[in-house]
Coordinates of C-alpha atoms and ligand atoms in Angstrom, one line a residue:
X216 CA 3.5 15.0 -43.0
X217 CA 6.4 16.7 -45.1
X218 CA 4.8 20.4 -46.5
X219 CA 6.7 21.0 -49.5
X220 CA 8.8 23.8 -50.1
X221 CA 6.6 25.7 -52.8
X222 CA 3.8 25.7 -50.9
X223 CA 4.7 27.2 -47.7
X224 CA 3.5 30.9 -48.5
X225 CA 0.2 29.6 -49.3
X226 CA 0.2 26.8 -46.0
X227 CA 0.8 30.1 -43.8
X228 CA -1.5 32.5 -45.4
X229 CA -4.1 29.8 -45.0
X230 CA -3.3 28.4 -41.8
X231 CA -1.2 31.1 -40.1
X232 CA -0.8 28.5 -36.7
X233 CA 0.7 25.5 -38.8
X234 CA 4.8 26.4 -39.7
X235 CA 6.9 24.8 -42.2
X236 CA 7.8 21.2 -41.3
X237 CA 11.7 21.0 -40.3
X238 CA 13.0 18.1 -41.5
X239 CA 14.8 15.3 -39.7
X240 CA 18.2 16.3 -38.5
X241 CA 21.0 14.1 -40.0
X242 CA 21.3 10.8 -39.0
X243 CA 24.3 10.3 -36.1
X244 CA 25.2 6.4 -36.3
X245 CA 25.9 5.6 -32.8
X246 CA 29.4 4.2 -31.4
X247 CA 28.2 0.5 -31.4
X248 CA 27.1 1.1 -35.1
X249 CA 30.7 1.7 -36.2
X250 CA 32.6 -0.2 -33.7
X251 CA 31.4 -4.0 -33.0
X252 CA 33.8 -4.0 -30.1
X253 CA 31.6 -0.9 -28.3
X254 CA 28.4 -2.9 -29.5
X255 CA 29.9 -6.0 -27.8
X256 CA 31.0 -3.6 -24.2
X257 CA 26.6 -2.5 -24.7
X258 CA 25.4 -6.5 -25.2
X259 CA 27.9 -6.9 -21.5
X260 CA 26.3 -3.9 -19.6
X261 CA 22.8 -5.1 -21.0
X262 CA 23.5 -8.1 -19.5
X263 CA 24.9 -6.9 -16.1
X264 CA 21.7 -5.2 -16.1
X265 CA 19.8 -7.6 -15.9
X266 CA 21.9 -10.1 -13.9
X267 CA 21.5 -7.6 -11.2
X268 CA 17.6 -7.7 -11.3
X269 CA 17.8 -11.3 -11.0
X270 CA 20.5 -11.5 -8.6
X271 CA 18.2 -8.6 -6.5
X272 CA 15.3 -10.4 -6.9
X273 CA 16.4 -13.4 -5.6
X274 CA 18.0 -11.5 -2.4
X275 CA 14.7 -10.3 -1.8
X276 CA 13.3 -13.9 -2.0
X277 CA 16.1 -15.0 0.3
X278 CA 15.7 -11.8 2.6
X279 CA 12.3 -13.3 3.0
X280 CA 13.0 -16.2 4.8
X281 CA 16.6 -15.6 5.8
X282 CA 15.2 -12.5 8.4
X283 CA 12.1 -14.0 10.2
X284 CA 10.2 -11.2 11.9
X285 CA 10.1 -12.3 15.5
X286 CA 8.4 -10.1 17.3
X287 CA 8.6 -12.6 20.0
X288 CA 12.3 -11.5 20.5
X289 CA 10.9 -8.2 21.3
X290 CA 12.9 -6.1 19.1
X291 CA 11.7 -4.2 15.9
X292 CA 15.3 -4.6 14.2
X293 CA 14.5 -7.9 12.3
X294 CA 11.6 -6.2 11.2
X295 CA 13.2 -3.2 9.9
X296 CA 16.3 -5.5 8.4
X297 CA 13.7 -7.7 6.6
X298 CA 11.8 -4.9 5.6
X299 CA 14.7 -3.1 3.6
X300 CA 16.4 -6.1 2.2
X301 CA 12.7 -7.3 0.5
X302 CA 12.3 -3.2 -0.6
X303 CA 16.0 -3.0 -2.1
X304 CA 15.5 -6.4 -3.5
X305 CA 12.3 -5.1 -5.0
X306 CA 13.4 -1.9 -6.1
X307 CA 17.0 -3.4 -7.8
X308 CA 14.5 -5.9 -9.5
X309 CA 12.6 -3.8 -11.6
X310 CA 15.2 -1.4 -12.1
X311 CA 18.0 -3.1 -13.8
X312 CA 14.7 -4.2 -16.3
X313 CA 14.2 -1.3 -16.7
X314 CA 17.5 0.0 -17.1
X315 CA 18.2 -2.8 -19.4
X316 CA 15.9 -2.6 -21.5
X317 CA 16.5 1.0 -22.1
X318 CA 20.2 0.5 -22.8
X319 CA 19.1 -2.3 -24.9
X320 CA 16.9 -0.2 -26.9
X321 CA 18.9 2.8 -27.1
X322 CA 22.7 1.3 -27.9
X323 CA 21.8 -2.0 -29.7
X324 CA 18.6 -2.2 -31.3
X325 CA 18.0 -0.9 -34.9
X326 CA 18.4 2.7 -35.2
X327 CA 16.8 3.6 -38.3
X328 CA 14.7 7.3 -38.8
X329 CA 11.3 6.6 -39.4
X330 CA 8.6 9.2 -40.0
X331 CA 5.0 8.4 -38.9
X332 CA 1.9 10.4 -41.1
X333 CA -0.4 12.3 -38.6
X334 CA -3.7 11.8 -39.0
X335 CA -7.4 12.4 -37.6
X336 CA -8.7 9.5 -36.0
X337 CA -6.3 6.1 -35.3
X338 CA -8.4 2.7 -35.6
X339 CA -9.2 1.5 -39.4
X340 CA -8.3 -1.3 -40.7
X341 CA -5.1 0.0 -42.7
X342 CA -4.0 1.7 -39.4
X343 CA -4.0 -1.9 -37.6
X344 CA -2.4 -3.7 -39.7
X345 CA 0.0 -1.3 -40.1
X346 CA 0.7 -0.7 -36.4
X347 CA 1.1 -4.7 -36.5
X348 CA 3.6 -4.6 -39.1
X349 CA 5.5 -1.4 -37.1
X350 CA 5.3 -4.0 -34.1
X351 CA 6.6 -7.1 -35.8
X352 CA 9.5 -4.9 -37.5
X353 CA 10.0 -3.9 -33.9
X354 CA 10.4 -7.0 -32.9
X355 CA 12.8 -8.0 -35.7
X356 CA 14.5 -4.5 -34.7
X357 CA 15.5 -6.0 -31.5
X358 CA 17.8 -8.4 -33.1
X359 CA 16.9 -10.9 -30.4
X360 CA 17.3 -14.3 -32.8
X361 CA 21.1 -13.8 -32.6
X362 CA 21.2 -12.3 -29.0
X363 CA 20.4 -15.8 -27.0
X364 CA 22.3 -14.8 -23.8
X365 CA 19.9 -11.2 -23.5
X366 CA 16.9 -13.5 -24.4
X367 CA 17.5 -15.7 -21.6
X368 CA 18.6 -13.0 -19.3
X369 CA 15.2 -10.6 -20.2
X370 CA 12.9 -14.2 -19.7
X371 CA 15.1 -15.1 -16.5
X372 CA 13.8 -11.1 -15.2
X373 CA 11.1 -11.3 -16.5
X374 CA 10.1 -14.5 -14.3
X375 CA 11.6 -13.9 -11.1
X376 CA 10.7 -10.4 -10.9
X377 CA 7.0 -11.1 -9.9
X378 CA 8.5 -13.4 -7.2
X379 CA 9.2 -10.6 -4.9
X380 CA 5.6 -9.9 -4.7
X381 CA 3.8 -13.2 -4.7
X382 CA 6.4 -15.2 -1.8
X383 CA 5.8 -13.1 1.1
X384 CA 1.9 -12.8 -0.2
X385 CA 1.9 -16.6 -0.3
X386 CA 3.8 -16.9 3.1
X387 CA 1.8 -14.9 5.3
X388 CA -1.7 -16.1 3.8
X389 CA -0.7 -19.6 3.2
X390 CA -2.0 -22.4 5.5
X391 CA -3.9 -20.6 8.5
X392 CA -7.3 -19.1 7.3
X393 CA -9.2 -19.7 10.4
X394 CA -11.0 -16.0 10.7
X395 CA -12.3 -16.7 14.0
X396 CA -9.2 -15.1 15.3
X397 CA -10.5 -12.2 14.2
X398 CA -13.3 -12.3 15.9
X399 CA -11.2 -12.1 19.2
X400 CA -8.7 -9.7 20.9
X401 CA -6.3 -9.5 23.9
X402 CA -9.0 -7.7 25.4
X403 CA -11.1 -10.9 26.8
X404 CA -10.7 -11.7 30.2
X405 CA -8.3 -13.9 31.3
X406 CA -8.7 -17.4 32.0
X407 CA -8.7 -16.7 35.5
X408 CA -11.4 -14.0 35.1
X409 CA -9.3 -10.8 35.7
X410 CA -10.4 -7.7 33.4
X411 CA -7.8 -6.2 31.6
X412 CA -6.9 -3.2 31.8
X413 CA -6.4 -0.1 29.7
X414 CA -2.7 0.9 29.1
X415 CA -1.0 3.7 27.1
X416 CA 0.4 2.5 23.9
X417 CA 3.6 2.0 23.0
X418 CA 4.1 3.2 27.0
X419 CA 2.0 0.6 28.7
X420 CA 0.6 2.7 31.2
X421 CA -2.4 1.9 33.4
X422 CA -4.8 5.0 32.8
X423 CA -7.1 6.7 35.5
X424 CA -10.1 7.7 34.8
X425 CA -8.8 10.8 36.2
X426 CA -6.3 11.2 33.5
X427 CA -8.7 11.7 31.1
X428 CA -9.8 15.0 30.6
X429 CA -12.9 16.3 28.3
X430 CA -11.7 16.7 24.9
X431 CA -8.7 14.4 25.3
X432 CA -7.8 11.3 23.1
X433 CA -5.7 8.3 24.1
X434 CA -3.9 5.8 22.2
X435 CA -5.0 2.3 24.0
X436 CA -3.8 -1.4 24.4
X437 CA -4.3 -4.0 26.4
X438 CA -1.9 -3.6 30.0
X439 CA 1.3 -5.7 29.4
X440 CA 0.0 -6.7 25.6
X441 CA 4.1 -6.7 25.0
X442 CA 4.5 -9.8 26.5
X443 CA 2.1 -11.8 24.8
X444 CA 3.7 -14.2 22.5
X445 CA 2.1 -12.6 19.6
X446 CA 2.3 -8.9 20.5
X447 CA 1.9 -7.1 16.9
X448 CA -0.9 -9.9 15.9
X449 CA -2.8 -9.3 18.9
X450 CA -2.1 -5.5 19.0
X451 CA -3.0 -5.0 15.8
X452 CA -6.4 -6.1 16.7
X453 CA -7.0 -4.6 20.1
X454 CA -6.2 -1.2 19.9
X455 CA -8.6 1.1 20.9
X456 CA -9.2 5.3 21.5
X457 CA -9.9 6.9 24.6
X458 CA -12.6 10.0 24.2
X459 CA -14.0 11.9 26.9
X460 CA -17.2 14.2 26.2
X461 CA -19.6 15.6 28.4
X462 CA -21.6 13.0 29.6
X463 CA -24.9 14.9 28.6
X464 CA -23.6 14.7 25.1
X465 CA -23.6 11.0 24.6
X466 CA -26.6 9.4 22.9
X467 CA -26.4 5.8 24.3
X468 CA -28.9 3.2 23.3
X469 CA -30.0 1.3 26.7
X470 CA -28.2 -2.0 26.0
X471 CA -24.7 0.4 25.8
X472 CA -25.7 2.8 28.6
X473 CA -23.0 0.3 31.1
X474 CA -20.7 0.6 28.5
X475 CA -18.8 4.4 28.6
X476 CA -17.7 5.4 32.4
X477 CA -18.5 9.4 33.3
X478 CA -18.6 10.0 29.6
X479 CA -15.0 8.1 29.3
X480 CA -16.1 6.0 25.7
X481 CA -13.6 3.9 24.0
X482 CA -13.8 2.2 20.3
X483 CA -11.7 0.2 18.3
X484 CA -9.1 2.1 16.1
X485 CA -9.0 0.1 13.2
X486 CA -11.6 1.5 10.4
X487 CA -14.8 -0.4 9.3
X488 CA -14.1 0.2 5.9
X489 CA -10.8 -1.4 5.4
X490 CA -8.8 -1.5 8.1
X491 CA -6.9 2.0 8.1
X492 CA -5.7 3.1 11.8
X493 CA -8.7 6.1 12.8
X494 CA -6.5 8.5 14.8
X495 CA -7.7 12.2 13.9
X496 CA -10.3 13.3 16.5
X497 CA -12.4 16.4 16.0
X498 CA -12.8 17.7 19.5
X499 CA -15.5 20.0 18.4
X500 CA -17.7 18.0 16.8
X501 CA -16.6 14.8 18.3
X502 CA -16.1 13.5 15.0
X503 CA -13.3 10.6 14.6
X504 CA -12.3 10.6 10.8
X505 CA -10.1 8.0 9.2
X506 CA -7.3 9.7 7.0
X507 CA -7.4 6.6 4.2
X508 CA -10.6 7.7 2.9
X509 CA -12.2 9.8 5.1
X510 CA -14.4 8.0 7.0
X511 CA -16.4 9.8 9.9
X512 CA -17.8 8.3 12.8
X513 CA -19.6 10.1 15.8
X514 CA -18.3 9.6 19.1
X515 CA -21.3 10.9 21.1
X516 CA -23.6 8.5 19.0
X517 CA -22.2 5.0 19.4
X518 CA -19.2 5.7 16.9
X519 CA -21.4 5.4 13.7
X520 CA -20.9 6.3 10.5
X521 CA -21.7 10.5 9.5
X522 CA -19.7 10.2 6.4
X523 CA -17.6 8.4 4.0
X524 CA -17.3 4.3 2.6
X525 CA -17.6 2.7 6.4
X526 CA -20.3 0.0 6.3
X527 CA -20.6 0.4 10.2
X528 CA -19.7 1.8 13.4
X529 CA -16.7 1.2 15.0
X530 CA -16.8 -1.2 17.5
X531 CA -17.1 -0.4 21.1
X532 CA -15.3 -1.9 24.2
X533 CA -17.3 -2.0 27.1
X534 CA -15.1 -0.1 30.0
X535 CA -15.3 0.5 33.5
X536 CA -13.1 1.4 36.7
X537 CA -11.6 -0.8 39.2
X538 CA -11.0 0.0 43.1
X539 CA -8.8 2.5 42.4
X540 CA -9.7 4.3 39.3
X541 CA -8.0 2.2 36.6
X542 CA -10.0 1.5 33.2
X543 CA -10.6 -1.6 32.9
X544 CA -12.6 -3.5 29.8
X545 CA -15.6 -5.1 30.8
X546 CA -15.2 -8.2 28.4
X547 CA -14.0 -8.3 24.5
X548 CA -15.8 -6.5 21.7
X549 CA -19.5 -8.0 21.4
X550 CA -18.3 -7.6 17.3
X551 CA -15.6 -8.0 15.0
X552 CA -13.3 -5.4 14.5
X553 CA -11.6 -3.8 11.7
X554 CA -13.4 -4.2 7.9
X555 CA -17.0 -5.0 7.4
X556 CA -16.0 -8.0 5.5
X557 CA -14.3 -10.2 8.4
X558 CA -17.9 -10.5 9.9
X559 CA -18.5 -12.7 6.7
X560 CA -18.0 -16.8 7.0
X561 CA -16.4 -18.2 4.5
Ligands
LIG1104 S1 -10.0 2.7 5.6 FE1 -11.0 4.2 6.7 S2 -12.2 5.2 5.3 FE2 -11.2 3.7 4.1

């Protein structure tokens, strides 16, 4: 509100925090005010602006399906390629909006001072239907009516920029929804009955019992998972840790006493609560926590929860040795891994 001159002694003996209101600086008409042709150069960039987030959204679209992800091929480039076309795509998209809209704003739209009274509380019915009048001026501000090329470019960004999002959401979820396959990993037996073993992962390699010391925490897949014709599907399911404790400080139900060897227990990785990779271990308290939202689970007492949002222990892989010393599993998870929710039928 505007404190008039002749009363600003009085305003700061009374209220010594409040100081005199300032004024507006002149108005500065900006270079498209005065010049149409520099108003004209604003309405081009505008609309380059947002030609770009179309044209980037619609990369991303194509980047989609252009760059399958084979991971049958073995390599993690297309994966990569795919990954940073759809992100630039992404990115491009909502920035030349953004960018647009700014410019738009800032060099073309009305440009007139306006002061708005401060008051108390917002909300009566005055204040409403003023801010509804501010907003329809606003509107009419923008000048859109005789701007058709920015008003189809702005709807044409407007609509494709959600794309991005929903196609690869829409692609990977359309069509199979057969959750079984959650309720199986690489780690059943083979057809021919052979136990699989346990393997280092990414290195693959078979693990002694030997190897593991007290205290000690593995990263484990499936032996050979990388040739399976759907290695990050199936890896993504079956990977599992590798504890050793003192044997005397396991507290094994009966049914799960077969299921550690020489205090060598091994659980599935991927978090109960939803789905975050568990990979901090707590040697001293045998804790494993999940960094997503700190989820705690015990590895002395069957891997169940101490703290945080899990519904429910992590699963455990039955293990044992072969011949000569290698882990091997048992048979498959007796549950499914990864969130709570999976367990659920549709
Ligand atoms: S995903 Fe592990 S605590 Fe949330």
């Amino acid at each position: 509100m505007t404190i008039e001159q002749s009363d600003h002694s009085t305003e700061l003996t009374e209220h010594p925090d409040r100081f005199p209101n300032p004024g507006l600086p002149p108005h500065r008409p900006r270079l498209g005010d005065e010049d149409p042709k520099a108003a004209k150069r604003s309405e081009r960039l505008v609309l380059l602006l947002f030609t770009v987030s179309v044209l980037a959204s619609i990369a991303a679209i194509v980047g989609y399906f252009a760059i399958p992800v084979d991971p049958e091929a073995g390599s993690m480039g297309n994966t990569h390629l795919s990954t940073l076309i759809i992100g630039l795509g992404l990115g491009l998209g909502m920035l030349g909006i953004g960018t647009a809209a700014i410019h738009w704003a800032k060099s073309l739209m009305n440009d007139h001072d306006k002061v708005e009274e401060r008051h108390e509380i917002a909300g009566d019915a005055q204040t409403r239907s003023t801010a509804i009048e501010m907003f329809n001026e606003g509107a009419k501000d923008t000048d859109i009516a005789r701007r058709p090329l920015i008003k189809g470019a702005l709807g044409g960004a407007l609509a494709l920029a959600p794309l991005p999002f929903l196609v690869p959401l829409i692609g990977n979820l359309g069509g199979d929804w057969d959750i079984s396959r959650f309720k199986r990993t690489a780690w059943a037996p083979a057809a021919n009955g052979d136990r699989v073993y346990l393997a280092t992962d990414p290195t693959n390699r078979r693990i002694k019992a030997s190897d593991v010391t007290i205290g000690s925490l593995f990263h484990v897949m499936p032996w050979n998972l990388p040739e399976h014709p759907d290695y990050l599907d199936e890896k993504a399911k079956a990977v599992v840790l590798l504890v050793r404790v003192d044997p005397q400080d396991l507290k094994e139900t009966e049914e799960r006493a077969s299921w550690s060897y020489d205090g060598i227990v091994a659980y599935s990785k991927i978090c109960t609560h939803v789905g975050c990779p568990v990979a901090l271990y707590e040697r001293e308290t045998h804790h494993l926590l999940c960094p997503c939202h700190q989820s705690t689970f015990d590895v002395t007492d069957e891997a169940k929860v101490v703290f945080g949002p899990a519904g429910r222990a992590l699963p455990q892989l039955p293990i044992d040795v072969d011949e000569n010393g290698y882990l091997v599993a048992q048979r498959d998870f007796d549950e499914p891994v990864g969130p709570s929710f999976w367990e659920r039928e549709r």
